[in-house]
Coordinates of C-alpha atoms in Angstrom, one line a residue:
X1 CA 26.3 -45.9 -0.4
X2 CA 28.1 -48.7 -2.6
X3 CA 28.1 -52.3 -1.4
X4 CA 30.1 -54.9 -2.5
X5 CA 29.7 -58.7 -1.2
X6 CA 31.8 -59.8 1.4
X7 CA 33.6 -62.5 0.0
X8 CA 31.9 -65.8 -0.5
X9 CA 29.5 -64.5 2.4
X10 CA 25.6 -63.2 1.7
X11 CA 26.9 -59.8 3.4
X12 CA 26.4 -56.9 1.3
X13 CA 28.5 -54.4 2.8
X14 CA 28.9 -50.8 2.8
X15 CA 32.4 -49.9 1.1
X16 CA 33.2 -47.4 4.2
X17 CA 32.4 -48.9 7.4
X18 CA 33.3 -48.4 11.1
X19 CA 36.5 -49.1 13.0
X20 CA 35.5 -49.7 16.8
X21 CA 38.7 -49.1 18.2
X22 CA 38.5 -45.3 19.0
X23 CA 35.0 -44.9 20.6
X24 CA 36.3 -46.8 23.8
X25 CA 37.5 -43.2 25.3
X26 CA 33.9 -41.4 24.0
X27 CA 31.1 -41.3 26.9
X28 CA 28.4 -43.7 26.4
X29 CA 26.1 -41.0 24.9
X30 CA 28.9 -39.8 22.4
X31 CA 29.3 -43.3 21.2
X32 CA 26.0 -44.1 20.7
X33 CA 25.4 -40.9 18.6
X34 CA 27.9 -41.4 16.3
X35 CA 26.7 -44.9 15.7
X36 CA 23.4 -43.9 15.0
X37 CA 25.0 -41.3 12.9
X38 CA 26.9 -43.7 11.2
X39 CA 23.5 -45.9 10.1
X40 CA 21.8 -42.7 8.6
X41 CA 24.4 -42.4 6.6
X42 CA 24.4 -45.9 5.1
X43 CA 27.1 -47.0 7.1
X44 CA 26.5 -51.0 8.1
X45 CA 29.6 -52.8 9.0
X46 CA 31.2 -51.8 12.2
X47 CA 34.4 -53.5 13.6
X48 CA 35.8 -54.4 17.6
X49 CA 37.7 -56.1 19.2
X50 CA 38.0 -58.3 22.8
X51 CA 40.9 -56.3 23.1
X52 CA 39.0 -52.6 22.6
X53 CA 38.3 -51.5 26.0
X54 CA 34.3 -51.0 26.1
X55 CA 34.1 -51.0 22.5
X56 CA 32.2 -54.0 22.2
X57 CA 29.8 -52.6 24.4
X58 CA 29.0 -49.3 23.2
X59 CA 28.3 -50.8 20.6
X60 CA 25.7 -53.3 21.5
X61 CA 24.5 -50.1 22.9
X62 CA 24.7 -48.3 20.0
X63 CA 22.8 -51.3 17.7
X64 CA 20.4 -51.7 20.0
X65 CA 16.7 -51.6 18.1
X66 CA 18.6 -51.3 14.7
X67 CA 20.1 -54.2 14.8
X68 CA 19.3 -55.8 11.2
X69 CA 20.9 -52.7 10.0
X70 CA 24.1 -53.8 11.0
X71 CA 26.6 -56.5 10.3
X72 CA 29.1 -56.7 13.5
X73 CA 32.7 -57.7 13.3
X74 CA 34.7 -58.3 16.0
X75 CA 38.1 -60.4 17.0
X76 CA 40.0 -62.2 19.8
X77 CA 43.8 -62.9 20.5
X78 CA 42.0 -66.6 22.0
X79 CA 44.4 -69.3 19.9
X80 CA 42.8 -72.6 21.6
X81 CA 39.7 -74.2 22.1
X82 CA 38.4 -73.3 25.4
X83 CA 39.6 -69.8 25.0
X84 CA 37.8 -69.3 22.2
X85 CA 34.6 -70.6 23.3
X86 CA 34.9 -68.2 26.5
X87 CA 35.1 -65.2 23.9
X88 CA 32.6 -65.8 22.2
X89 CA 30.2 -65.9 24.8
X90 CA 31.4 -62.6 25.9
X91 CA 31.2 -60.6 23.1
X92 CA 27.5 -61.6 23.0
X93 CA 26.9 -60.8 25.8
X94 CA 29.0 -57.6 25.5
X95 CA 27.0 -56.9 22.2
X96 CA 23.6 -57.9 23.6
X97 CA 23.1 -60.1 20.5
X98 CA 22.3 -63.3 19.3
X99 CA 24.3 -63.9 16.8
X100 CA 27.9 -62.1 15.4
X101 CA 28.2 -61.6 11.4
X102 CA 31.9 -61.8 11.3
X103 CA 34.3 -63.3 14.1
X104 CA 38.0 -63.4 13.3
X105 CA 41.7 -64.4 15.0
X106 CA 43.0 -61.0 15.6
X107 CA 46.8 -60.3 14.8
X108 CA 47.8 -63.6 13.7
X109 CA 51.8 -63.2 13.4
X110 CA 53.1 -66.4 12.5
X111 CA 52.5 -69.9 10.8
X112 CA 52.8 -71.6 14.4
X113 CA 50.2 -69.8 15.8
X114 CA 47.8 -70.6 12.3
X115 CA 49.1 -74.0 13.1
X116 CA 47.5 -73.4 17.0
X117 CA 44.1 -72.2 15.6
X118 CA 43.8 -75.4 13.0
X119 CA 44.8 -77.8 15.1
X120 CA 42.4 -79.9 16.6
X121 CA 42.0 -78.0 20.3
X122 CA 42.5 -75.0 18.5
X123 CA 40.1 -71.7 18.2
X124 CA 38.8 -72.4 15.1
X125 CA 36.8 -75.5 16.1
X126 CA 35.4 -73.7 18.7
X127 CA 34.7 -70.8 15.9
X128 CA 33.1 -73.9 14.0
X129 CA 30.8 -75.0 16.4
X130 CA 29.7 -71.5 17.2
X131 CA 28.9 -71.3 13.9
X132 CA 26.8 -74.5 13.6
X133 CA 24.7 -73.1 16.5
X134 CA 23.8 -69.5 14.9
X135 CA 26.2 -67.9 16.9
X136 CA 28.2 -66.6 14.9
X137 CA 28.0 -66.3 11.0
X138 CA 31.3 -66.3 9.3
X139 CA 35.2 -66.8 10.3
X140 CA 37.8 -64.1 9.2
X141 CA 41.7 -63.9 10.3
X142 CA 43.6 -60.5 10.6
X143 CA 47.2 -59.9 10.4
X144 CA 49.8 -57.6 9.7
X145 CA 51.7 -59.9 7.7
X146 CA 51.1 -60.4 3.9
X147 CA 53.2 -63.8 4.1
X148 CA 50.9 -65.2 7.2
X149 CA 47.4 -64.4 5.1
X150 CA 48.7 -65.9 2.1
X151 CA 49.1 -68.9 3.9
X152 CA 45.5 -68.7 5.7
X153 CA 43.3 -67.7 2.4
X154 CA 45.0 -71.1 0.7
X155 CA 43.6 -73.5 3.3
X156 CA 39.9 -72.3 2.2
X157 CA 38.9 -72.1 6.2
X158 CA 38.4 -67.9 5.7
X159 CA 35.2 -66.4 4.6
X160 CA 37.4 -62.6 4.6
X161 CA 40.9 -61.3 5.9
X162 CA 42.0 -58.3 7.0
X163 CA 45.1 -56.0 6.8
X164 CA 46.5 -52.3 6.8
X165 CA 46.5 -51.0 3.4
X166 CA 46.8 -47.1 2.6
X167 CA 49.3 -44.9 0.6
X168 CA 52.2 -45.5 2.1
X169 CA 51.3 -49.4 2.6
X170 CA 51.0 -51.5 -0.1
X171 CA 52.4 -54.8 0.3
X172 CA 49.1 -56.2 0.5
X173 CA 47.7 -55.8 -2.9
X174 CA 48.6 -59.3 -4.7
X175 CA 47.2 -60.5 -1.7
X176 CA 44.0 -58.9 -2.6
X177 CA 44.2 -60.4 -5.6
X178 CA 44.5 -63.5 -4.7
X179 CA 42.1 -63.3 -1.7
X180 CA 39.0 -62.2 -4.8
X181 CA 40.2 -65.2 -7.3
X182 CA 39.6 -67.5 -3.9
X183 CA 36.1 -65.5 -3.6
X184 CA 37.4 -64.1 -0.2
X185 CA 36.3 -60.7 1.7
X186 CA 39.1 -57.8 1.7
X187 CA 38.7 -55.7 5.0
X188 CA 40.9 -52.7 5.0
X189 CA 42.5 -51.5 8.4
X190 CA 44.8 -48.3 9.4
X191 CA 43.6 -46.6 5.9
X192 CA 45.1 -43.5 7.1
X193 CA 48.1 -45.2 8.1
X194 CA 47.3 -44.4 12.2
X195 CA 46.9 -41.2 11.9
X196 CA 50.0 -40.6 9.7
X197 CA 47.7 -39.5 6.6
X198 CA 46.0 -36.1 7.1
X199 CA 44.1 -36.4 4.2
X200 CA 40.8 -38.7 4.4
X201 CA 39.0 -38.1 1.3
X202 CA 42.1 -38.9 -0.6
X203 CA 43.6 -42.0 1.6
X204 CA 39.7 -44.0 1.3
X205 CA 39.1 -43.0 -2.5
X206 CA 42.6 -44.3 -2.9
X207 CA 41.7 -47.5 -1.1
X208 CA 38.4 -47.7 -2.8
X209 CA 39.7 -47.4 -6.4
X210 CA 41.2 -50.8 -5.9
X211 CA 38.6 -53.3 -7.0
X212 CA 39.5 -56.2 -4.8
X213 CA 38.9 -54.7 -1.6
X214 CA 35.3 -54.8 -0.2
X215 CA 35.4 -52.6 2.7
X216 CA 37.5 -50.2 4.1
X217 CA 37.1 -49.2 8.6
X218 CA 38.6 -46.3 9.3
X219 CA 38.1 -45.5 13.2
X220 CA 35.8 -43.3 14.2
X221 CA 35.4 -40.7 17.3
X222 CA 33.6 -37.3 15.9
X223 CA 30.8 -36.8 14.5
X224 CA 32.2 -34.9 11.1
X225 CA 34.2 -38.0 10.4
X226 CA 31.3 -40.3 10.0
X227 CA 29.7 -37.6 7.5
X228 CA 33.4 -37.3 5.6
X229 CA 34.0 -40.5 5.3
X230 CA 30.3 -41.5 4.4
X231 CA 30.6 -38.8 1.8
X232 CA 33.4 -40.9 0.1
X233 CA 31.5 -44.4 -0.4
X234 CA 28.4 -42.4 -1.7
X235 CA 30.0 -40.2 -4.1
X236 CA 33.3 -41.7 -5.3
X237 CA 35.1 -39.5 -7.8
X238 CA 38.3 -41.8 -9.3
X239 CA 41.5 -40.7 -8.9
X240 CA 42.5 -38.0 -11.0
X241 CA 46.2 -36.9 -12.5
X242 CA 46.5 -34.0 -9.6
X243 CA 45.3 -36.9 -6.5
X244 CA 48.3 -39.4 -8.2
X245 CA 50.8 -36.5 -7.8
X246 CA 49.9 -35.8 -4.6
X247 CA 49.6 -39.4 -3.7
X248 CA 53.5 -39.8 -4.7
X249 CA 54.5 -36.6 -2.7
X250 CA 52.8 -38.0 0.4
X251 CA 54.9 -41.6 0.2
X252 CA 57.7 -39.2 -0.8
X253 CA 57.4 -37.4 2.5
X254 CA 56.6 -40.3 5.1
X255 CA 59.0 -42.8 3.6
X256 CA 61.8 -41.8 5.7
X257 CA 60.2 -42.1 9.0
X258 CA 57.3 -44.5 8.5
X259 CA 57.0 -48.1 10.0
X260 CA 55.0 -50.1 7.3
X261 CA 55.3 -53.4 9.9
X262 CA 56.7 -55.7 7.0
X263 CA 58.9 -57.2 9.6
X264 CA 62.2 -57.6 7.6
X265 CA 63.7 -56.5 10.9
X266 CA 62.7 -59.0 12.6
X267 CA 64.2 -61.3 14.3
X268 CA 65.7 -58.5 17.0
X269 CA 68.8 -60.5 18.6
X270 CA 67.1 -59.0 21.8
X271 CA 64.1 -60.3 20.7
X272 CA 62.0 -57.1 20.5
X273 CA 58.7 -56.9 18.5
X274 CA 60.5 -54.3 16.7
X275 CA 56.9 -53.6 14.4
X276 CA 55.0 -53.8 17.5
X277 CA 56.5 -50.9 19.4
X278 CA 56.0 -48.4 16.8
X279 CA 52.7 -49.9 16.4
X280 CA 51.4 -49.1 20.0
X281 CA 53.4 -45.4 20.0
X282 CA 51.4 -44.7 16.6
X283 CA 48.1 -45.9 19.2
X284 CA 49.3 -43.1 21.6
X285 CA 50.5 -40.4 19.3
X286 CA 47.7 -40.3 16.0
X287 CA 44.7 -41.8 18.2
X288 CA 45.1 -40.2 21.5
X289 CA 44.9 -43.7 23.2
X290 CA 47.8 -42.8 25.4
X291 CA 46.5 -44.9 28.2
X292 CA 44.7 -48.0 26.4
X293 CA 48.8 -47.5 24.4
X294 CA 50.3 -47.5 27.4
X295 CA 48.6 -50.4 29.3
X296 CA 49.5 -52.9 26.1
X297 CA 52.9 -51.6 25.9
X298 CA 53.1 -52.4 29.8
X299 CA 52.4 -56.2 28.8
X300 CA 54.7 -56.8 25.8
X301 CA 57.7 -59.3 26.7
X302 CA 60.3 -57.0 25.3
X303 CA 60.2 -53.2 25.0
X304 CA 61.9 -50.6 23.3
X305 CA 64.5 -49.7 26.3
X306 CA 65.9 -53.1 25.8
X307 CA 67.7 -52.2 22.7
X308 CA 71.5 -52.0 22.5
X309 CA 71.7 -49.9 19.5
X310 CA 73.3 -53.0 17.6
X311 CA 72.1 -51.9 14.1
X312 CA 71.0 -55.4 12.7
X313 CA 67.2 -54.5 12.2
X314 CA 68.5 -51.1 10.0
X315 CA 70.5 -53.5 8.0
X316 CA 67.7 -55.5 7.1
X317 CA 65.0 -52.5 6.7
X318 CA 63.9 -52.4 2.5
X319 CA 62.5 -48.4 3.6
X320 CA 66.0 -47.5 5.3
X321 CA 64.3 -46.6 8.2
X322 CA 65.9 -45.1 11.8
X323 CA 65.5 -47.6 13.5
X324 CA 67.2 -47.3 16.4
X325 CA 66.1 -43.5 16.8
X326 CA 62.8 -44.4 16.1
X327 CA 62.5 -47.1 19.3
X328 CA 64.1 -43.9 21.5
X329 CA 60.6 -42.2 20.6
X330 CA 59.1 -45.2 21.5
X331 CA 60.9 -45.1 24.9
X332 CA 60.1 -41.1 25.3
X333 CA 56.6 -41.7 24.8
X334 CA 55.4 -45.3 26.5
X335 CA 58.1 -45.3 28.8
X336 CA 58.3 -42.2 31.0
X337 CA 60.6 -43.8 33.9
X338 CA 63.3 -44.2 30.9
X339 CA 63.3 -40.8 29.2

């Protein structure tokens, strides 16, 4: 498979890796298959989350006795110090490992809370001091906002970032650029746009053709996905004039209906997370996470019911989107006392 270097890290990663989140609804055995799977294949970055279910432990399970094979990934919501330090003990522990290759602030919305993680009881000291005792190897920040990351990669305290990129969303590219001049790793998540992108082969060799990204995760919970998209970093065919044309008739078709979470909605004057619903309906709809979706729905301070139909996010929407009929769905699906 082609590798590309991480960043300003010594990690030379495989261009397709593995996105954690799905394998928490597999059985132990099934999880642990398709890792293995995944390392025959070349496969040797693989991505969790704190807030995956088991994820982080099927795959410690999963590593186990291949473990220099592998460069692990994984990500906590934990914004101050003591937080942080708690997490990191846990994954671990979760992992069964002694040290983690890549440990990053998950979802990192707004300069405030980068302002939380720098300051000086924030996460990334603990991060830091993890880090100075081998226990974990490099810091990383997600995000599904372009703006926030440009911020982070300019204060030099990222080794990588990571954010949705695909077809139909691609606000992130200058960021890309900007994040290889700064010698800074380019992890690609949602690169079938959660589900929304039926074809693979043509949403990762899109992904892949662009030369500032290192690696791209798409989840993974069958067994023929790990060969398909394996298939893709080990024998790339370009782009060709028929994939281009069929690239524009997919954006054509999805542009109507299709969140791209740029957040030029926001703020809701009833101070919904508008992004954030259709985020965690996309979770229960293309991923068939309907009760992990439903659970972290359950928890969000404002939901999709709460809407008066007022209009202002549609105003603001660049894509033209429905808004307003598109949080109904949201209440039809995560919301089954309101239908």
């Amino acid at each position: 498979m082609e590798k590309r270097k991480l960043g300003r890290t010594n990690l030379e990663v495989g261009v397709i890796g593995f996105g954690g989140i799905p394998i928490q609804r597999l059985k132990e055995e099934e999880a642990i298959d398709l890792i293995k799977k995944a390392a025959d294949e070349g496969i040797n970055f693989i991505d969790s989350a704190r807030a995956y279910g088991e994820s982080e432990k099927l795959i410690g399970k999963g590593i186990a006795g291949n473990r220099d094979h592998w460069y692990i990934a994984t990500k906590t919501m934990a914004r101050d110090y003591e937080s942080m330090k708690k997490e990191v003990e846990t994954s671990l522990a979760d992992f069964n490992i002694d040290t983690i290759d890549l440990y990053q602030f998950h979802l990192v919305k707004t300069e405030a809370q980068l302002e939380q993680i720098l300051a000086p009881d924030g996460a990334f000291r603990a991060l830091k001091e993890a880090q100075e005792a081998g226990k974990i190897k490099e810091i990383g920040i997600t995000s599904h906002s372009a703006e926030l990351l440009e911020m982070a990669i300019e204060t030099d305290y990222f080794s990588t970032i990571q954010f949705p990129y695909n077809i139909v969303e691609r606000q992130g590219e200058a960021l890309f650029k900007r994040a290889a001049e700064k010698n800074i790793g380019v992890i690609i998540m949602k690169p079938l746009a959660g589900g929304a992108l039926e074809d693979g082969d043509l949403a990762l060799r899109f992904i892949l053709q662009n030369p500032n990204v290192t690696v791209v995760i798409p989840g993974v919970d069958k067994e023929e996905q790990v060969y398909e998209n394996a298939n893709v970093g080990k024998n790339f065919v370009p782009l060709s004039e028929v994939d281009q044309k069929r690239i524009e008739e997919i954006k054509q078709s999805l542009g109507t209906t299709f969140c791209r979470r740029c957040g030029y909605c926001l703020p809701c004057p009833q101070k919904i997370d508008i992004p954030t619903q259709f985020l965690m309906e996309g979770y229960y709809s293309r991923y068939e996470l309907q009760n992990w979706a439903v659970e972290r729905y359950g928890v969000l301070p404002k939901k999709a019911s709460e809407c008066v139909e007022c209009g202002v996010c549609e105003s603001k929407c660049p894509y033209d989107l429905p808004i307003r009929s598109m949080l109904k769905n949201v209440v039809a699906k995560l919301e089954p006392n309101n239908k």
